[in-house]
mmCIF file of C-alpha atoms in Angstrom:
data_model
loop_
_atom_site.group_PDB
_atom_site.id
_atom_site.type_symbol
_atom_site.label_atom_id
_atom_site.label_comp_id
_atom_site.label_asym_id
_atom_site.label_seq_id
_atom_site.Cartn_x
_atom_site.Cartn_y
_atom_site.Cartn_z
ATOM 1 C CA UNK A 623 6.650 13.466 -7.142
ATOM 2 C CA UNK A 624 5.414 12.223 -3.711
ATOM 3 C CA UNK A 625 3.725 14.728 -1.316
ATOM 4 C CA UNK A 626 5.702 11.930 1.452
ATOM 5 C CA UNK A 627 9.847 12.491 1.363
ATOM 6 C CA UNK A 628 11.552 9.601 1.437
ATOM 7 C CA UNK A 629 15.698 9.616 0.908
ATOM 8 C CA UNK A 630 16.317 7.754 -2.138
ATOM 9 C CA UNK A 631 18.834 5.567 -0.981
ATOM 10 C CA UNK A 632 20.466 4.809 2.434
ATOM 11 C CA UNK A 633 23.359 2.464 3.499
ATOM 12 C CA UNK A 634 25.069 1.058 6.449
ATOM 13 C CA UNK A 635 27.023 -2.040 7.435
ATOM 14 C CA UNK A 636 26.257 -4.995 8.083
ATOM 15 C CA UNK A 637 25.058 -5.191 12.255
ATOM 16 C CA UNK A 638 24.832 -1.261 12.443
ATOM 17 C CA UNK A 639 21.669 1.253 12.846
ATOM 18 C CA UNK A 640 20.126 3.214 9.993
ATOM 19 C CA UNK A 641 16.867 5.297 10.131
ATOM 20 C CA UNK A 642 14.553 6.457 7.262
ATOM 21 C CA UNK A 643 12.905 9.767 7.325
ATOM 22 C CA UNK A 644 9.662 10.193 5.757
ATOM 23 C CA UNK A 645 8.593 13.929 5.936
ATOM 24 C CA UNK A 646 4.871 14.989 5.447
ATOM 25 C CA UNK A 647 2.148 18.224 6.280
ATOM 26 C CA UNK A 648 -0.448 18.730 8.802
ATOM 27 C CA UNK A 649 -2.810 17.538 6.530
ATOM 28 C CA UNK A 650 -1.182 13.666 6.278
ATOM 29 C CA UNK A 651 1.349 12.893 8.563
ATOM 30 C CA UNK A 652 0.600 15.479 11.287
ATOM 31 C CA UNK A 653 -2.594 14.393 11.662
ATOM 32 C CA UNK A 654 -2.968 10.529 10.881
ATOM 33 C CA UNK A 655 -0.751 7.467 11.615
ATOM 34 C CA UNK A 656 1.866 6.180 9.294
ATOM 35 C CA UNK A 657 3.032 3.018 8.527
ATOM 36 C CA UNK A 658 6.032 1.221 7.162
ATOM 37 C CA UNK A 659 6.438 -1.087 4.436
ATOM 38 C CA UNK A 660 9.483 -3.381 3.360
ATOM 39 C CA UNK A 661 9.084 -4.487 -0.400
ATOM 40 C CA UNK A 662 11.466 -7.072 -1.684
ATOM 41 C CA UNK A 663 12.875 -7.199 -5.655
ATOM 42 C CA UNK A 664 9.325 -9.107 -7.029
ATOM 43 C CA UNK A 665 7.479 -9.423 -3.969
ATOM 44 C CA UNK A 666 4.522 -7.800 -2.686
ATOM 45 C CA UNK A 667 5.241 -5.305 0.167
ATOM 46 C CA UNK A 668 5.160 -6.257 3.929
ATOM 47 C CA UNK A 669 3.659 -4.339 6.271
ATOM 48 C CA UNK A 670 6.709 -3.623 9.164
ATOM 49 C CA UNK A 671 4.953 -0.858 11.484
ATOM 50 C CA UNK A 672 1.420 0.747 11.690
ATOM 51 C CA UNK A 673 -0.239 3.133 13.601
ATOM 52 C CA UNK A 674 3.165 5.468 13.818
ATOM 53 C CA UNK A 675 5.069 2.630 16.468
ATOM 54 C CA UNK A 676 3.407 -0.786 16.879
ATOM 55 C CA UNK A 677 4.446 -3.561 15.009
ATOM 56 C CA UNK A 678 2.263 -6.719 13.590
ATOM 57 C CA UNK A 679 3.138 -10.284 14.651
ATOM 58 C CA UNK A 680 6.232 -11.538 13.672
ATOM 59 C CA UNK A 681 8.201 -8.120 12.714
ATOM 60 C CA UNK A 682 10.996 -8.494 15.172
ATOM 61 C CA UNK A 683 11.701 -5.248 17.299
ATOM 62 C CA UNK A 684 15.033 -4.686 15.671
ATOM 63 C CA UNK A 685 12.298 -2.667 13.759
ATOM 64 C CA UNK A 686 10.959 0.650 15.195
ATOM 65 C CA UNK A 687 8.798 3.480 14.235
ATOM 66 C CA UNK A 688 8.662 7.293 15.327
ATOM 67 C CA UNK A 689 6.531 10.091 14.441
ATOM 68 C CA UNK A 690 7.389 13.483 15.752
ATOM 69 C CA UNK A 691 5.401 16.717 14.131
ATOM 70 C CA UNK A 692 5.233 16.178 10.048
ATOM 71 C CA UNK A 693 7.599 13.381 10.243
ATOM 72 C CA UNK A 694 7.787 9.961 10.726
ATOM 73 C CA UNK A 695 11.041 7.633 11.109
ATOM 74 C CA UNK A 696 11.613 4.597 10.868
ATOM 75 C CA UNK A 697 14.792 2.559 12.663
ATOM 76 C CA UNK A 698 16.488 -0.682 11.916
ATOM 77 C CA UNK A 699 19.250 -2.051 14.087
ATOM 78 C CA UNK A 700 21.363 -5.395 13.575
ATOM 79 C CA UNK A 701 21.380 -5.028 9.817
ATOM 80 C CA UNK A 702 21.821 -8.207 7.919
ATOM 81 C CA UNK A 703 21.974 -8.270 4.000
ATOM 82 C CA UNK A 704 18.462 -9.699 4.042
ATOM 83 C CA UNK A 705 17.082 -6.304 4.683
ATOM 84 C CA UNK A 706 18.329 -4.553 1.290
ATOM 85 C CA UNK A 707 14.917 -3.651 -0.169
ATOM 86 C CA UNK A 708 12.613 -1.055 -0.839
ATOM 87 C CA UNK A 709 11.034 0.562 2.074
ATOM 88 C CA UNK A 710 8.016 3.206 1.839
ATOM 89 C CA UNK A 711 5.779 4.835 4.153
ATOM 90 C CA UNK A 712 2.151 5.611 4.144
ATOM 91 C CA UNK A 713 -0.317 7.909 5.792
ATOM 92 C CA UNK A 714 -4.206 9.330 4.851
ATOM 93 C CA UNK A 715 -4.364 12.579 3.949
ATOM 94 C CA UNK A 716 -7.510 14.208 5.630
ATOM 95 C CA UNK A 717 -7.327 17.686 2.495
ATOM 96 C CA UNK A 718 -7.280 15.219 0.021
ATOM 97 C CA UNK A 719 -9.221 12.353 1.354
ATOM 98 C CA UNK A 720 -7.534 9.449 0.096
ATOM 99 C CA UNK A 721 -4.198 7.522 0.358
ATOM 100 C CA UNK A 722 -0.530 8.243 0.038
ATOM 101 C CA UNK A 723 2.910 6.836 0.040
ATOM 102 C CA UNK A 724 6.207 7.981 0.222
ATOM 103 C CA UNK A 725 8.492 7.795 -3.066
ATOM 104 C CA UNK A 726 10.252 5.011 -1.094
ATOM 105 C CA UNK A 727 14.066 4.339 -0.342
ATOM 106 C CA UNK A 728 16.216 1.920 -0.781
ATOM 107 C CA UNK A 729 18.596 0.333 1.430
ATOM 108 C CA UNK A 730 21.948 -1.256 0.668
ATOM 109 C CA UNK A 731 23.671 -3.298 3.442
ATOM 110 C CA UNK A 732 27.053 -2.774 2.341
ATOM 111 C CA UNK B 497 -5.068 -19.448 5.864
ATOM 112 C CA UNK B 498 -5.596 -15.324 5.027
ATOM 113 C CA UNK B 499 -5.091 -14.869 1.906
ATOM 114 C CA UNK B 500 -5.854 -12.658 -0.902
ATOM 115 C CA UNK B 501 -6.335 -13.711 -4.513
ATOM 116 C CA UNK B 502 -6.668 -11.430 -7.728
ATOM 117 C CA UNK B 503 -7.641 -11.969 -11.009
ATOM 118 C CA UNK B 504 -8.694 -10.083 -14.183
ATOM 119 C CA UNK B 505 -5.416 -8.683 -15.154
ATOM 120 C CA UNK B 506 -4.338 -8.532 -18.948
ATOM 121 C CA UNK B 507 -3.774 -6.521 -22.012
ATOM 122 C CA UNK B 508 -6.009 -3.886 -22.841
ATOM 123 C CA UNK B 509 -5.940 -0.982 -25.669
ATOM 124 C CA UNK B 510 -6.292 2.793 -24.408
ATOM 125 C CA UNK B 511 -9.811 3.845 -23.734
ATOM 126 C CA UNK B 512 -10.712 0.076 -22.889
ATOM 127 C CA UNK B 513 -11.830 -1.302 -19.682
ATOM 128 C CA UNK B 514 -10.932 -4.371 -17.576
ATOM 129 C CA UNK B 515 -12.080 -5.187 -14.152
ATOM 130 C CA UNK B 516 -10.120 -6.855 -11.555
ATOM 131 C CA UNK B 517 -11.936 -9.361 -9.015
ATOM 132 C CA UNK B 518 -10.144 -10.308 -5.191
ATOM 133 C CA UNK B 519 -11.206 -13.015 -3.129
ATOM 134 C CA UNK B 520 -10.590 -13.376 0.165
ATOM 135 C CA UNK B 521 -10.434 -15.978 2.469
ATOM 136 C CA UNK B 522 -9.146 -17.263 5.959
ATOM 137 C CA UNK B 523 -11.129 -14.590 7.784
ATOM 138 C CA UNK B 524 -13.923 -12.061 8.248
ATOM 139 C CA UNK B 525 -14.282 -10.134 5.123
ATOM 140 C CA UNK B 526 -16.534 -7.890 6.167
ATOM 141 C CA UNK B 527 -14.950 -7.020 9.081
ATOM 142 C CA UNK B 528 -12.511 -4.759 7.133
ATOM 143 C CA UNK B 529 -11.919 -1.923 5.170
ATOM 144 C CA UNK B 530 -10.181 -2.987 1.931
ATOM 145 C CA UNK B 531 -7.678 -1.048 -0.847
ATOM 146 C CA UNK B 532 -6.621 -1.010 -4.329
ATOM 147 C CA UNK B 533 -2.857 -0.366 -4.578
ATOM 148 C CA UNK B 534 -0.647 0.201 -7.757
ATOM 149 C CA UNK B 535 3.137 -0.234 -8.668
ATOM 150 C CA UNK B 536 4.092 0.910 -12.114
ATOM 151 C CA UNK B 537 7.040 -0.729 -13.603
ATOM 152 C CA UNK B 538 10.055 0.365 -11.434
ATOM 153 C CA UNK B 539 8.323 2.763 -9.677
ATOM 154 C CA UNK B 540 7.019 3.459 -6.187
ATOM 155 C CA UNK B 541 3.480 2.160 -4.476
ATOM 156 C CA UNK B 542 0.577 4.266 -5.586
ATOM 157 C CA UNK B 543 -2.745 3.968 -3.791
ATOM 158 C CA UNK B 544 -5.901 3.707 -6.051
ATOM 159 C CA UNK B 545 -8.768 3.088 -3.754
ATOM 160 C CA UNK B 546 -10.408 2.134 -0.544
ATOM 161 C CA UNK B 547 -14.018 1.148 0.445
ATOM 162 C CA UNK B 548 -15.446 0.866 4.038
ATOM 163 C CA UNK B 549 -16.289 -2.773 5.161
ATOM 164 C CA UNK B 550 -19.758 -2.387 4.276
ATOM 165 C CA UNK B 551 -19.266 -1.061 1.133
ATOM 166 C CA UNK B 552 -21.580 2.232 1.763
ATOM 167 C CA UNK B 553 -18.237 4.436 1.430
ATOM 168 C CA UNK B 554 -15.601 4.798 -1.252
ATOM 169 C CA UNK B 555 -12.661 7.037 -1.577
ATOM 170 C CA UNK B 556 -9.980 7.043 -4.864
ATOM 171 C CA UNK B 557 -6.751 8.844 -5.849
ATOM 172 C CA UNK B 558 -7.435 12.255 -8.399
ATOM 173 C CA UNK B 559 -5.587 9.989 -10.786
ATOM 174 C CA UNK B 560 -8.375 7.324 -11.228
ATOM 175 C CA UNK B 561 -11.366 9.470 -10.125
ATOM 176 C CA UNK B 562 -13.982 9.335 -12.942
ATOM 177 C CA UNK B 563 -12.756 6.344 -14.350
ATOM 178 C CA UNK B 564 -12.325 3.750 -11.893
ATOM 179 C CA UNK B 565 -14.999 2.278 -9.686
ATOM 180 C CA UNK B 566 -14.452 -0.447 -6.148
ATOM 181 C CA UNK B 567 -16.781 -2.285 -5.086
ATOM 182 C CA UNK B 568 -17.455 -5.230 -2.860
ATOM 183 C CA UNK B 569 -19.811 -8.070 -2.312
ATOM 184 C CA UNK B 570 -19.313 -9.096 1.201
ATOM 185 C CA UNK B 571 -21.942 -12.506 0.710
ATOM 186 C CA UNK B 572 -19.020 -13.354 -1.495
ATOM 187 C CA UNK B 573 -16.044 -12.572 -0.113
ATOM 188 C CA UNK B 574 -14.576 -10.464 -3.049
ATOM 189 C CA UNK B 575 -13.420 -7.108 -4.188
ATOM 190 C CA UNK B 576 -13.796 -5.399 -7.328
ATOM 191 C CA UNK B 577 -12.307 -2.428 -9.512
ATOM 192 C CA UNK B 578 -13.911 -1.659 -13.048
ATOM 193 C CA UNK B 579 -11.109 -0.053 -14.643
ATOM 194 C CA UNK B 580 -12.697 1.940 -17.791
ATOM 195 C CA UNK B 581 -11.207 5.126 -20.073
ATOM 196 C CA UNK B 582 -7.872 3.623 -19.621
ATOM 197 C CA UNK B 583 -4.301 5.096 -20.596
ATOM 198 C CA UNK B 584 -1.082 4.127 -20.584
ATOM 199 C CA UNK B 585 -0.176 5.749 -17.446
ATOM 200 C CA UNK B 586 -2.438 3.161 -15.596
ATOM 201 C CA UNK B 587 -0.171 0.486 -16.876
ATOM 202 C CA UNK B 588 0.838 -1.020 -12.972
ATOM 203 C CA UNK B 589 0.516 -4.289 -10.996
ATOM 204 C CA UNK B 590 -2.441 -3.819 -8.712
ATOM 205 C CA UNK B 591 -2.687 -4.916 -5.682
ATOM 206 C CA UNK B 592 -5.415 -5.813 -3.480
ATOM 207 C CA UNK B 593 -4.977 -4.992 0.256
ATOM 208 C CA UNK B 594 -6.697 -5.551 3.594
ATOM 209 C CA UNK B 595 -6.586 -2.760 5.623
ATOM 210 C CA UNK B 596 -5.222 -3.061 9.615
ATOM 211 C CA UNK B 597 -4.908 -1.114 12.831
ATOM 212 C CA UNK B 598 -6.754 2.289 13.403
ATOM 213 C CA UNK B 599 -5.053 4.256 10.331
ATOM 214 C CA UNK B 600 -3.727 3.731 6.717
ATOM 215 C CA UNK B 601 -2.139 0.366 6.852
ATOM 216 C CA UNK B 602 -2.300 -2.874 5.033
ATOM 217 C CA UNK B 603 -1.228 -6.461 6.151
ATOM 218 C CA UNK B 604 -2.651 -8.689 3.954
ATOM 219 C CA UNK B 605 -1.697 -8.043 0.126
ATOM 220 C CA UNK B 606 -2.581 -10.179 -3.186
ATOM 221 C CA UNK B 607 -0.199 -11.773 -5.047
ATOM 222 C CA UNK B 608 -0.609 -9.047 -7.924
ATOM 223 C CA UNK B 609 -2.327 -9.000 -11.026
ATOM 224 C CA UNK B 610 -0.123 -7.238 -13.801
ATOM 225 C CA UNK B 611 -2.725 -4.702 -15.938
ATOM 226 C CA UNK B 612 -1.293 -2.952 -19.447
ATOM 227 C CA UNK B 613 -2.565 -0.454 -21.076
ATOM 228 C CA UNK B 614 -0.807 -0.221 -24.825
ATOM 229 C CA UNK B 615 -2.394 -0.253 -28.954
#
């Protein structure tokens, strides 16, 4: 089990909004930057958002990422069907030292 | 271009070793902090490890600590983990990963080298 809480699954039609929740402690999420990843059935995963909001080069903005507190969120808008993957987030824990993602969540354009 | 390229993956009994080798190219290696990530069949993204660029500071997940060791060689662009005291639990595709921005975040990943662990 994850110490990051991802929603297993979330849905929404095609061209409509959906956001991802990724809920953390103090010690991870409160206190160091998240990012988002977007991992396709056999692919490696693709980095969408980093540093909590700012996205690389080439991510288009119908992408967005929030952190507020212990949790972080992250928004797509315009759905197409070429989005239904697996997305996770990820954060340093500062107790621990080391690394973490979220259990990650898939999304189904219906 | 930037890319990242693993090898060393295979089949290995429990309580055997096997180390994986990434080399980079297409910019700075040792400009940048680099990772060790893991996805067991069907399951989520575990991270494994992380050294600083140059190489004076490692970190690892309670899951590997003991047993697995990064490294890096920045005269030749590559990464390493020595995987030893294996188990079937560390049965994953690992990933290499180049780490970006100011926190935890990665945007150059291998293309995966597939490690099992089984008798």
């Amino acid at each position: 089990q994850s110490v990051l809480t991802q929603p297993p699954s979330v849905s929404a039609a095609p061209g409509q909004k959906v956001t991802i929740s990724c809920s953390g402690s103090s010690s991870n999420i409160g206190n160091n930057y998240v990012s988002w990843y977007q991992q396709l059935p056999g692919t490696a995963p693709k980095l969408l958002i980093y540093d909590n909001n700012k996205r690389p080069s080439g991510i288009p903005d119908r992408f967005s990422g929030s952190k507020s507190g212990t949790s972080a969120t992250l928004g797509i808008t315009g759905l197409q069907t070429g989005d239904e993957a697996d997305y996770y987030c990820g954060t340093w824990d500062s107790s621990l030292s080391g690394g973490m993602f979220g259990g990650g969540t898939k999304l189904t354009v219906l | 271009q930037v890319q990242l390229v693993e090898s060393g993956g295979g089949l290995v009994k429990p309580g055997g070793s096997l180390r994986l080798s990434c080399a980079a190219s297409g910019f700075i290696f040792s400009d940048y902090y680099m990772s060790w990530i893991r996805q067991a069949p069907g399951k989520g993204l575990e991270w494994v490890s992380c050294t600083t660029s140059g190489g004076s500071n490692m970190y690892y997940a309670d899951s590997v600590k003991g047993r697995f060791t990064i490294s890096r060689d920045n005269a030749k662009n590559s990464l390493y983990l020595q995987m030893n005291s294996l188990r079937a639990e560390d049965t994953a595709v690992y990933y290499c990963a180049r780490h970006w921005g100011s926190g935890f975040a990665f945007d150059i990943w291998g293309q995966e080298a597939m490690v099992t662990v089984s008798s």
